[in-house]
PDB file of C-alpha atoms in Angstrom:
ATOM      1  CA  VAL A1466     130.337 119.379  -0.003  1.00  0.00           C
ATOM      2  CA  VAL A1467     128.508 120.995   2.909  1.00  0.00           C
ATOM      3  CA  TRP A1468     129.169 121.136   6.642  1.00  0.00           C
ATOM      4  CA  LEU A1469     126.175 121.007   8.969  1.00  0.00           C
ATOM      5  CA  ARG A1470     126.220 122.005  12.638  1.00  0.00           C
ATOM      6  CA  ASP A1471     123.614 120.071  14.601  1.00  0.00           C
ATOM      7  CA  GLY A1472     121.540 119.689  11.430  1.00  0.00           C
ATOM      8  CA  GLU A1473     121.827 123.258  10.168  1.00  0.00           C
ATOM      9  CA  VAL A1474     124.022 124.428   7.297  1.00  0.00           C
ATOM     10  CA  TRP A1475     127.257 125.841   8.710  1.00  0.00           C
ATOM     11  CA  ASP A1476     129.731 126.056   5.825  1.00  0.00           C
ATOM     12  CA  TYR A1477     129.126 125.528   2.121  1.00  0.00           C
ATOM     13  CA  GLN A1478     132.175 127.337   0.712  1.00  0.00           C
ATOM     14  CA  MET A1479     134.452 125.038  -1.249  1.00  0.00           C
ATOM     15  CA  ASP A1480     138.208 125.274  -0.862  1.00  0.00           C
ATOM     16  CA  PRO A1481     139.761 127.585  -3.479  1.00  0.00           C
ATOM     17  CA  GLY A1482     141.376 125.891  -6.457  1.00  0.00           C
ATOM     18  CA  GLU A1483     139.371 122.657  -6.149  1.00  0.00           C
ATOM     19  CA  THR A1484     138.319 121.503  -9.636  1.00  0.00           C
ATOM     20  CA  GLY A1485     137.506 118.344 -11.434  1.00  0.00           C
ATOM     21  CA  GLN A1486     136.060 115.297  -9.754  1.00  0.00           C
ATOM     22  CA  GLN A1487     137.585 115.909  -6.329  1.00  0.00           C
ATOM     23  CA  ARG A1488     136.005 118.631  -4.298  1.00  0.00           C
ATOM     24  CA  ARG A1489     137.016 119.722  -0.817  1.00  0.00           C
ATOM     25  CA  ASN A1490     135.494 121.886   1.912  1.00  0.00           C
ATOM     26  CA  THR A1491     137.860 122.292   4.862  1.00  0.00           C
ATOM     27  CA  LEU A1492     136.082 123.230   8.082  1.00  0.00           C
ATOM     28  CA  VAL A1493     137.896 125.776  10.245  1.00  0.00           C
ATOM     29  CA  ILE A1494     136.404 126.863  13.588  1.00  0.00           C
ATOM     30  CA  SER A1495     138.396 129.701  15.091  1.00  0.00           C
ATOM     31  CA  PRO A1496     138.223 130.449  17.867  1.00  0.00           C
ATOM     32  CA  LEU A1497     136.546 127.516  19.540  1.00  0.00           C
ATOM     33  CA  GLU A1498     133.929 128.663  22.044  1.00  0.00           C
ATOM     34  CA  ARG A1499     131.907 126.949  24.753  1.00  0.00           C
ATOM     35  CA  SER A1500     128.879 127.031  22.486  1.00  0.00           C
ATOM     36  CA  HIS A1501     130.644 124.537  20.202  1.00  0.00           C
ATOM     37  CA  ALA A1502     130.960 121.897  22.942  1.00  0.00           C
ATOM     38  CA  GLY A1503     128.960 118.766  22.151  1.00  0.00           C
ATOM     39  CA  ASN A1504     128.040 119.934  18.641  1.00  0.00           C
ATOM     40  CA  THR A1505     127.783 117.336  15.908  1.00  0.00           C
ATOM     41  CA  MET A1506     129.489 118.508  12.698  1.00  0.00           C
ATOM     42  CA  ARG A1507     128.377 116.597   9.592  1.00  0.00           C
ATOM     43  CA  CYS A1508     130.249 116.596   6.313  1.00  0.00           C
ATOM     44  CA  LEU A1509     127.682 115.933   3.595  1.00  0.00           C
ATOM     45  CA  ALA A1510     128.524 115.181  -0.047  1.00  0.00           C
ATOM     46  CA  GLU A1511     125.615 115.911  -2.370  1.00  0.00           C
ATOM     47  CA  ASN A1512     124.973 115.697  -6.108  1.00  0.00           C
ATOM     48  CA  ASN A1513     122.038 115.048  -8.354  1.00  0.00           C
ATOM     49  CA  LYS A1514     122.875 111.405  -9.018  1.00  0.00           C
ATOM     50  CA  VAL A1515     122.454 109.884  -5.527  1.00  0.00           C
ATOM     51  CA  SER A1516     119.265 109.817  -3.482  1.00  0.00           C
ATOM     52  CA  GLN A1517     121.053 109.254  -0.202  1.00  0.00           C
ATOM     53  CA  ALA A1518     124.013 111.567   0.139  1.00  0.00           C
ATOM     54  CA  PRO A1519     126.991 110.062   2.022  1.00  0.00           C
ATOM     55  CA  TYR A1520     128.129 111.837   5.180  1.00  0.00           C
ATOM     56  CA  THR A1521     130.508 111.667   8.109  1.00  0.00           C
ATOM     57  CA  ASP A1522     129.732 112.946  11.619  1.00  0.00           C
ATOM     58  CA  ILE A1523     132.234 114.421  14.053  1.00  0.00           C
ATOM     59  CA  ARG A1524     131.241 115.261  17.614  1.00  0.00           C
ATOM     60  CA  LEU A1525     133.175 118.118  19.223  1.00  0.00           C
ATOM     61  CA  GLU A1526     134.382 117.117  22.695  1.00  0.00           C
ATOM     62  CA  MET A1527     136.103 120.062  24.367  1.00  0.00           C
ATOM     63  CA  ASN A1528     138.142 120.409  27.539  1.00  0.00           C
ATOM     64  CA  MET A1529     136.852 123.421  29.453  1.00  0.00           C
ATOM     65  CA  PRO A1530     137.824 125.102  32.741  1.00  0.00           C
ATOM     66  CA  VAL A1531     135.521 125.835  35.654  1.00  0.00           C
ATOM     67  CA  MET A1532     133.262 128.824  35.026  1.00  0.00           C
ATOM     68  CA  ASP A1533     131.829 129.178  38.527  1.00  0.00           C
ATOM     69  CA  ILE A1534     132.124 127.550  41.952  1.00  0.00           C
ATOM     70  CA  ARG A1535     129.949 128.267  44.967  1.00  0.00           C
ATOM     71  CA  LEU A1536     129.004 126.977  48.414  1.00  0.00           C
ATOM     72  CA  VAL A1537     125.311 126.445  49.128  1.00  0.00           C
ATOM     73  CA  ASN A1538     123.488 125.726  52.402  1.00  0.00           C
ATOM     74  CA  LEU A1539     126.228 127.146  54.618  1.00  0.00           C
ATOM     75  CA  PRO A1540     124.599 129.869  56.736  1.00  0.00           C
ATOM     76  CA  SER A1541     126.540 132.306  58.874  1.00  0.00           C
ATOM     77  CA  PRO A1542     126.492 132.242  61.785  1.00  0.00           C
ATOM     78  CA  LEU A1543     126.112 128.524  62.438  1.00  0.00           C
ATOM     79  CA  THR A1544     124.681 127.119  65.656  1.00  0.00           C
ATOM     80  CA  ALA A1545     126.633 124.585  67.701  1.00  0.00           C
ATOM     81  CA  GLY A1546     124.929 121.182  67.608  1.00  0.00           C
ATOM     82  CA  SER A1547     123.276 121.779  64.231  1.00  0.00           C
ATOM     83  CA  ASP A1548     123.654 119.523  61.186  1.00  0.00           C
ATOM     84  CA  HIS A1549     124.203 120.837  57.672  1.00  0.00           C
ATOM     85  CA  SER A1550     124.565 119.253  54.245  1.00  0.00           C
ATOM     86  CA  VAL A1551     126.781 121.785  52.479  1.00  0.00           C
ATOM     87  CA  LEU A1552     126.803 121.786  48.676  1.00  0.00           C
ATOM     88  CA  CYS A1553     129.747 122.662  46.472  1.00  0.00           C
ATOM     89  CA  GLN A1554     128.391 123.433  43.006  1.00  0.00           C
ATOM     90  CA  VAL A1555     130.786 123.649  40.055  1.00  0.00           C
ATOM     91  CA  THR A1556     129.629 124.747  36.613  1.00  0.00           C
ATOM     92  CA  GLY A1557     131.191 124.790  33.171  1.00  0.00           C
ATOM     93  CA  ALA A1558     133.980 122.226  33.581  1.00  0.00           C
ATOM     94  CA  HIS A1559     134.568 119.399  31.117  1.00  0.00           C
ATOM     95  CA  PRO A1560     135.399 116.662  31.729  1.00  0.00           C
ATOM     96  CA  PRO A1561     133.528 116.726  35.069  1.00  0.00           C
ATOM     97  CA  PRO A1562     135.918 117.976  37.764  1.00  0.00           C
ATOM     98  CA  GLN A1563     137.318 116.216  40.787  1.00  0.00           C
ATOM     99  CA  ILE A1564     135.902 117.931  43.898  1.00  0.00           C
ATOM    100  CA  THR A1565     137.678 117.843  47.271  1.00  0.00           C
ATOM    101  CA  TRP A1566     136.905 119.332  50.698  1.00  0.00           C
ATOM    102  CA  THR A1567     139.375 120.601  53.297  1.00  0.00           C
ATOM    103  CA  VAL A1568     139.167 122.473  56.592  1.00  0.00           C
ATOM    104  CA  THR A1569     141.969 124.655  57.943  1.00  0.00           C
ATOM    105  CA  LYS A1570     142.334 125.425  61.639  1.00  0.00           C
ATOM    106  CA  PRO A1571     143.289 128.941  62.805  1.00  0.00           C
ATOM    107  CA  GLN A1572     146.774 127.564  63.542  1.00  0.00           C
ATOM    108  CA  GLY A1573     147.191 126.747  59.834  1.00  0.00           C
ATOM    109  CA  VAL A1574     146.783 122.960  59.967  1.00  0.00           C
ATOM    110  CA  THR A1575     144.713 121.653  57.019  1.00  0.00           C
ATOM    111  CA  GLU A1576     142.679 118.457  57.148  1.00  0.00           C
ATOM    112  CA  LEU A1577     141.109 116.574  54.230  1.00  0.00           C
ATOM    113  CA  LEU A1578     137.381 115.930  54.654  1.00  0.00           C
ATOM    114  CA  SER A1579     135.271 113.199  53.103  1.00  0.00           C
ATOM    115  CA  GLY A1580     132.435 114.489  50.943  1.00  0.00           C
ATOM    116  CA  ARG A1581     129.983 112.501  48.848  1.00  0.00           C
ATOM    117  CA  ALA A1582     130.972 111.559  45.309  1.00  0.00           C
ATOM    118  CA  PRO A1583     130.017 114.375  42.898  1.00  0.00           C
ATOM    119  CA  SER A1584     126.757 114.074  40.991  1.00  0.00           C
ATOM    120  CA  LEU A1585     126.336 115.408  37.461  1.00  0.00           C
ATOM    121  CA  SER A1586     123.306 117.291  36.180  1.00  0.00           C
ATOM    122  CA  SER A1587     121.306 115.949  33.244  1.00  0.00           C
ATOM    123  CA  ARG A1588     122.859 118.554  30.915  1.00  0.00           C
ATOM    124  CA  GLY A1589     126.345 117.659  32.142  1.00  0.00           C
ATOM    125  CA  ASN A1590     127.425 121.198  33.029  1.00  0.00           C
ATOM    126  CA  LEU A1591     126.828 121.187  36.817  1.00  0.00           C
ATOM    127  CA  SER A1592     128.766 118.986  39.262  1.00  0.00           C
ATOM    128  CA  THR A1593     127.667 118.899  42.901  1.00  0.00           C
ATOM    129  CA  SER A1594     129.433 117.426  45.919  1.00  0.00           C
ATOM    130  CA  VAL A1595     127.764 117.240  49.349  1.00  0.00           C
ATOM    131  CA  LEU A1596     129.600 117.504  52.673  1.00  0.00           C
ATOM    132  CA  ASP A1597     127.708 116.489  55.813  1.00  0.00           C
ATOM    133  CA  LEU A1598     128.748 118.587  58.828  1.00  0.00           C
ATOM    134  CA  THR A1599     127.849 118.405  62.499  1.00  0.00           C
ATOM    135  CA  ILE A1600     128.774 121.768  63.972  1.00  0.00           C
ATOM    136  CA  SER A1601     130.498 122.108  67.341  1.00  0.00           C
ATOM    137  CA  LYS A1602     131.720 125.290  68.992  1.00  0.00           C
ATOM    138  CA  GLU A1603     135.295 124.114  68.325  1.00  0.00           C
ATOM    139  CA  GLU A1604     134.669 124.661  64.596  1.00  0.00           C
ATOM    140  CA  HIS A1605     134.602 128.443  65.103  1.00  0.00           C
ATOM    141  CA  GLY A1606     137.294 130.225  63.111  1.00  0.00           C
ATOM    142  CA  LYS A1607     138.095 127.268  60.868  1.00  0.00           C
ATOM    143  CA  VAL A1608     138.094 127.809  57.104  1.00  0.00           C
ATOM    144  CA  LEU A1609     136.128 125.379  54.943  1.00  0.00           C
ATOM    145  CA  THR A1610     137.369 125.059  51.348  1.00  0.00           C
ATOM    146  CA  CYS A1611     135.980 123.295  48.286  1.00  0.00           C
ATOM    147  CA  THR A1612     138.402 122.752  45.386  1.00  0.00           C
ATOM    148  CA  ALA A1613     137.516 121.739  41.819  1.00  0.00           C
ATOM    149  CA  LYS A1614     140.153 120.316  39.502  1.00  0.00           C
ATOM    150  CA  VAL A1615     139.753 119.245  35.873  1.00  0.00           C
ATOM    151  CA  GLN A1616     141.859 116.169  35.169  1.00  0.00           C
ATOM    152  CA  PRO A1617     144.493 115.637  33.954  1.00  0.00           C
ATOM    153  CA  ASP A1618     145.811 119.020  35.162  1.00  0.00           C
ATOM    154  CA  LEU A1619     144.507 120.836  32.111  1.00  0.00           C
ATOM    155  CA  PHE A1620     143.634 123.998  34.018  1.00  0.00           C
ATOM    156  CA  PRO A1621     144.599 125.493  37.395  1.00  0.00           C
ATOM    157  CA  PRO A1622     142.438 124.267  40.310  1.00  0.00           C
ATOM    158  CA  VAL A1623     139.628 126.584  41.377  1.00  0.00           C
ATOM    159  CA  ASN A1624     138.467 126.864  44.976  1.00  0.00           C
ATOM    160  CA  ILE A1625     136.085 128.712  47.247  1.00  0.00           C
ATOM    161  CA  SER A1626     136.440 129.158  51.008  1.00  0.00           C
ATOM    162  CA  SER A1627     134.298 130.272  53.906  1.00  0.00           C
ATOM    163  CA  GLU A1628     135.358 131.003  57.481  1.00  0.00           C
ATOM    164  CA  LEU A1629     133.019 129.347  59.968  1.00  0.00           C
ATOM    165  CA  THR A1630     131.348 131.507  62.601  1.00  0.00           C
ATOM    166  CA  VAL A1631     129.782 129.312  65.275  1.00  0.00           C
ATOM    167  CA  HIS A1632     127.407 130.609  67.937  1.00  0.00           C
ATOM    168  CA  HIS A1633     126.621 128.659  71.091  1.00  0.00           C
ATOM    169  CA  PRO A1634     124.736 129.159  74.380  1.00  0.00           C
ATOM    170  CA  PRO A1635     126.712 130.253  77.426  1.00  0.00           C
ATOM    171  CA  THR A1636     128.710 127.832  79.540  1.00  0.00           C
ATOM    172  CA  VAL A1637     129.176 129.034  83.093  1.00  0.00           C
ATOM    173  CA  ARG A1638     131.530 128.450  85.999  1.00  0.00           C
ATOM    174  CA  VAL A1639     131.685 130.230  89.340  1.00  0.00           C
ATOM    175  CA  VAL A1640     134.928 131.634  90.721  1.00  0.00           C
ATOM    176  CA  VAL A1641     135.188 132.415  94.438  1.00  0.00           C
ATOM    177  CA  HIS A1642     137.537 135.362  94.946  1.00  0.00           C
ATOM    178  CA  GLY A1643     139.971 135.134  97.839  1.00  0.00           C
ATOM    179  CA  ASP A1644     140.103 131.315  97.711  1.00  0.00           C
ATOM    180  CA  LYS A1645     137.509 131.092 100.452  1.00  0.00           C
ATOM    181  CA  ASP A1646     135.846 127.838 101.457  1.00  0.00           C
ATOM    182  CA  LEU A1647     132.160 128.700 101.273  1.00  0.00           C
ATOM    183  CA  ALA A1648     131.362 125.863 103.668  1.00  0.00           C
ATOM    184  CA  ARG A1649     133.462 127.574 106.358  1.00  0.00           C
ATOM    185  CA  VAL A1650     132.710 131.294 106.034  1.00  0.00           C
ATOM    186  CA  VAL A1651     131.360 132.994 109.143  1.00  0.00           C
ATOM    187  CA  GLU A1652     128.998 135.841 109.853  1.00  0.00           C
ATOM    188  CA  GLY A1653     130.551 139.256 109.307  1.00  0.00           C
ATOM    189  CA  GLN A1654     132.918 138.177 106.556  1.00  0.00           C
ATOM    190  CA  SER A1655     132.516 139.170 102.897  1.00  0.00           C
ATOM    191  CA  VAL A1656     132.148 136.922  99.840  1.00  0.00           C
ATOM    192  CA  GLU A1657     132.668 137.812  96.182  1.00  0.00           C
ATOM    193  CA  LEU A1658     131.469 135.376  93.500  1.00  0.00           C
ATOM    194  CA  GLU A1659     132.240 135.906  89.814  1.00  0.00           C
ATOM    195  CA  CYS A1660     130.248 134.372  86.984  1.00  0.00           C
ATOM    196  CA  VAL A1661     132.796 133.365  84.332  1.00  0.00           C
ATOM    197  CA  VAL A1662     131.029 132.834  81.010  1.00  0.00           C
ATOM    198  CA  THR A1663     132.058 131.442  77.640  1.00  0.00           C
ATOM    199  CA  ALA A1664     129.496 132.369  74.977  1.00  0.00           C
ATOM    200  CA  ARG A1665     129.215 133.425  71.357  1.00  0.00           C
ATOM    201  CA  PRO A1666     127.833 135.986  70.929  1.00  0.00           C
ATOM    202  CA  GLN A1667     128.619 137.488  74.312  1.00  0.00           C
ATOM    203  CA  ALA A1668     126.062 137.081  77.069  1.00  0.00           C
ATOM    204  CA  GLN A1669     123.622 139.967  77.288  1.00  0.00           C
ATOM    205  CA  GLU A1670     122.175 139.087  80.672  1.00  0.00           C
ATOM    206  CA  TYR A1671     123.443 137.605  83.943  1.00  0.00           C
ATOM    207  CA  ARG A1672     121.407 136.317  86.880  1.00  0.00           C
ATOM    208  CA  TRP A1673     122.490 135.207  90.321  1.00  0.00           C
ATOM    209  CA  VAL A1674     119.907 132.870  91.792  1.00  0.00           C
ATOM    210  CA  LYS A1675     119.585 131.927  95.471  1.00  0.00           C
ATOM    211  CA  ASN A1676     117.334 128.989  96.287  1.00  0.00           C
ATOM    212  CA  GLY A1677     115.376 129.593  93.048  1.00  0.00           C
ATOM    213  CA  GLU A1678     115.021 133.385  93.487  1.00  0.00           C
ATOM    214  CA  VAL A1679     116.947 135.980  91.459  1.00  0.00           C
ATOM    215  CA  VAL A1680     119.012 138.115  93.829  1.00  0.00           C
ATOM    216  CA  SER A1681     121.283 139.977  91.353  1.00  0.00           C
ATOM    217  CA  ARG A1682     121.639 140.716  87.659  1.00  0.00           C
ATOM    218  CA  GLU A1683     125.313 141.607  87.787  1.00  0.00           C
ATOM    219  CA  ARG A1684     128.196 139.452  86.631  1.00  0.00           C
ATOM    220  CA  THR A1685     129.769 139.569  90.099  1.00  0.00           C
ATOM    221  CA  LEU A1686     127.849 138.925  93.310  1.00  0.00           C
ATOM    222  CA  GLN A1687     129.158 140.572  96.481  1.00  0.00           C
ATOM    223  CA  ILE A1688     127.744 139.753  99.913  1.00  0.00           C
ATOM    224  CA  ILE A1689     129.018 142.271 102.485  1.00  0.00           C
ATOM    225  CA  PRO A1690     128.785 141.459 105.327  1.00  0.00           C
ATOM    226  CA  LEU A1691     127.573 137.869 105.593  1.00  0.00           C
ATOM    227  CA  SER A1692     124.676 137.079 107.869  1.00  0.00           C
ATOM    228  CA  SER A1693     122.586 134.025 108.611  1.00  0.00           C
ATOM    229  CA  VAL A1694     119.940 135.077 106.068  1.00  0.00           C
ATOM    230  CA  ASP A1695     122.531 134.698 103.285  1.00  0.00           C
ATOM    231  CA  THR A1696     122.724 130.932 103.812  1.00  0.00           C
ATOM    232  CA  GLY A1697     121.532 129.016 100.755  1.00  0.00           C
ATOM    233  CA  LYS A1698     122.353 127.509  97.372  1.00  0.00           C
ATOM    234  CA  TYR A1699     123.623 130.011  94.807  1.00  0.00           C
ATOM    235  CA  TRP A1700     124.139 129.620  91.101  1.00  0.00           C
ATOM    236  CA  CYS A1701     124.771 131.862  88.111  1.00  0.00           C
ATOM    237  CA  GLU A1702     122.865 131.951  84.831  1.00  0.00           C
ATOM    238  CA  ALA A1703     123.874 133.739  81.626  1.00  0.00           C
ATOM    239  CA  GLU A1704     121.832 134.300  78.478  1.00  0.00           C
ATOM    240  CA  ASN A1705     122.588 135.191  74.859  1.00  0.00           C
ATOM    241  CA  SER A1706     120.702 134.878  71.580  1.00  0.00           C
ATOM    242  CA  GLU A1707     121.392 131.129  71.512  1.00  0.00           C
ATOM    243  CA  GLY A1708     119.869 130.401  74.921  1.00  0.00           C
ATOM    244  CA  VAL A1709     120.695 130.081  78.614  1.00  0.00           C
TER     245      VAL A1709
END
């Protein structure tokens, strides 16, 4: 009586004390390893009197925990307004794991996201779930998490997280210091205009423009004293690596 593993002889030692017409070969695999998963073990009974030896096949189906989990196609930093199909790739788990996506706000509130149903590789050892994201600047500081769980609760869940860093072009507003009405200022007075900017990363350059011409590259524009030549349309521009 011989045991074959995927067609190759694995164990031919008979059990001690077996005599007479009944022979026994007890297969013991200890410890079980990942390499045994999916193996076909064949018990083959041979003698010289039969041309076709009888046999029985047993396929080893093993429950196995996650070996590795990773996020793919999630650059850092991200750009506001961009679209990304983020992959969560899980290897080594059997049966194929359940994969879920969550996002946690800086305040600690966690929200469940809807990713695509996991796909399984041809060899059955890689499960991939895809999450489609449209990035806004409000996503900055949130933590994206992918969790893999082998049912039914055979092993602890495994997860991987990434904090989102989102860059965006500057948004600008003008603050008039002293609560002055610019439509009513008179010659000889002073005006101070501040360019208040929200940007990530911080703005590297500021420009005050009057009637299409740059008049200052400071964040604050001071006109002291006002004269008739200062009349015009003013606006502020700010620039960072993401744009103006």
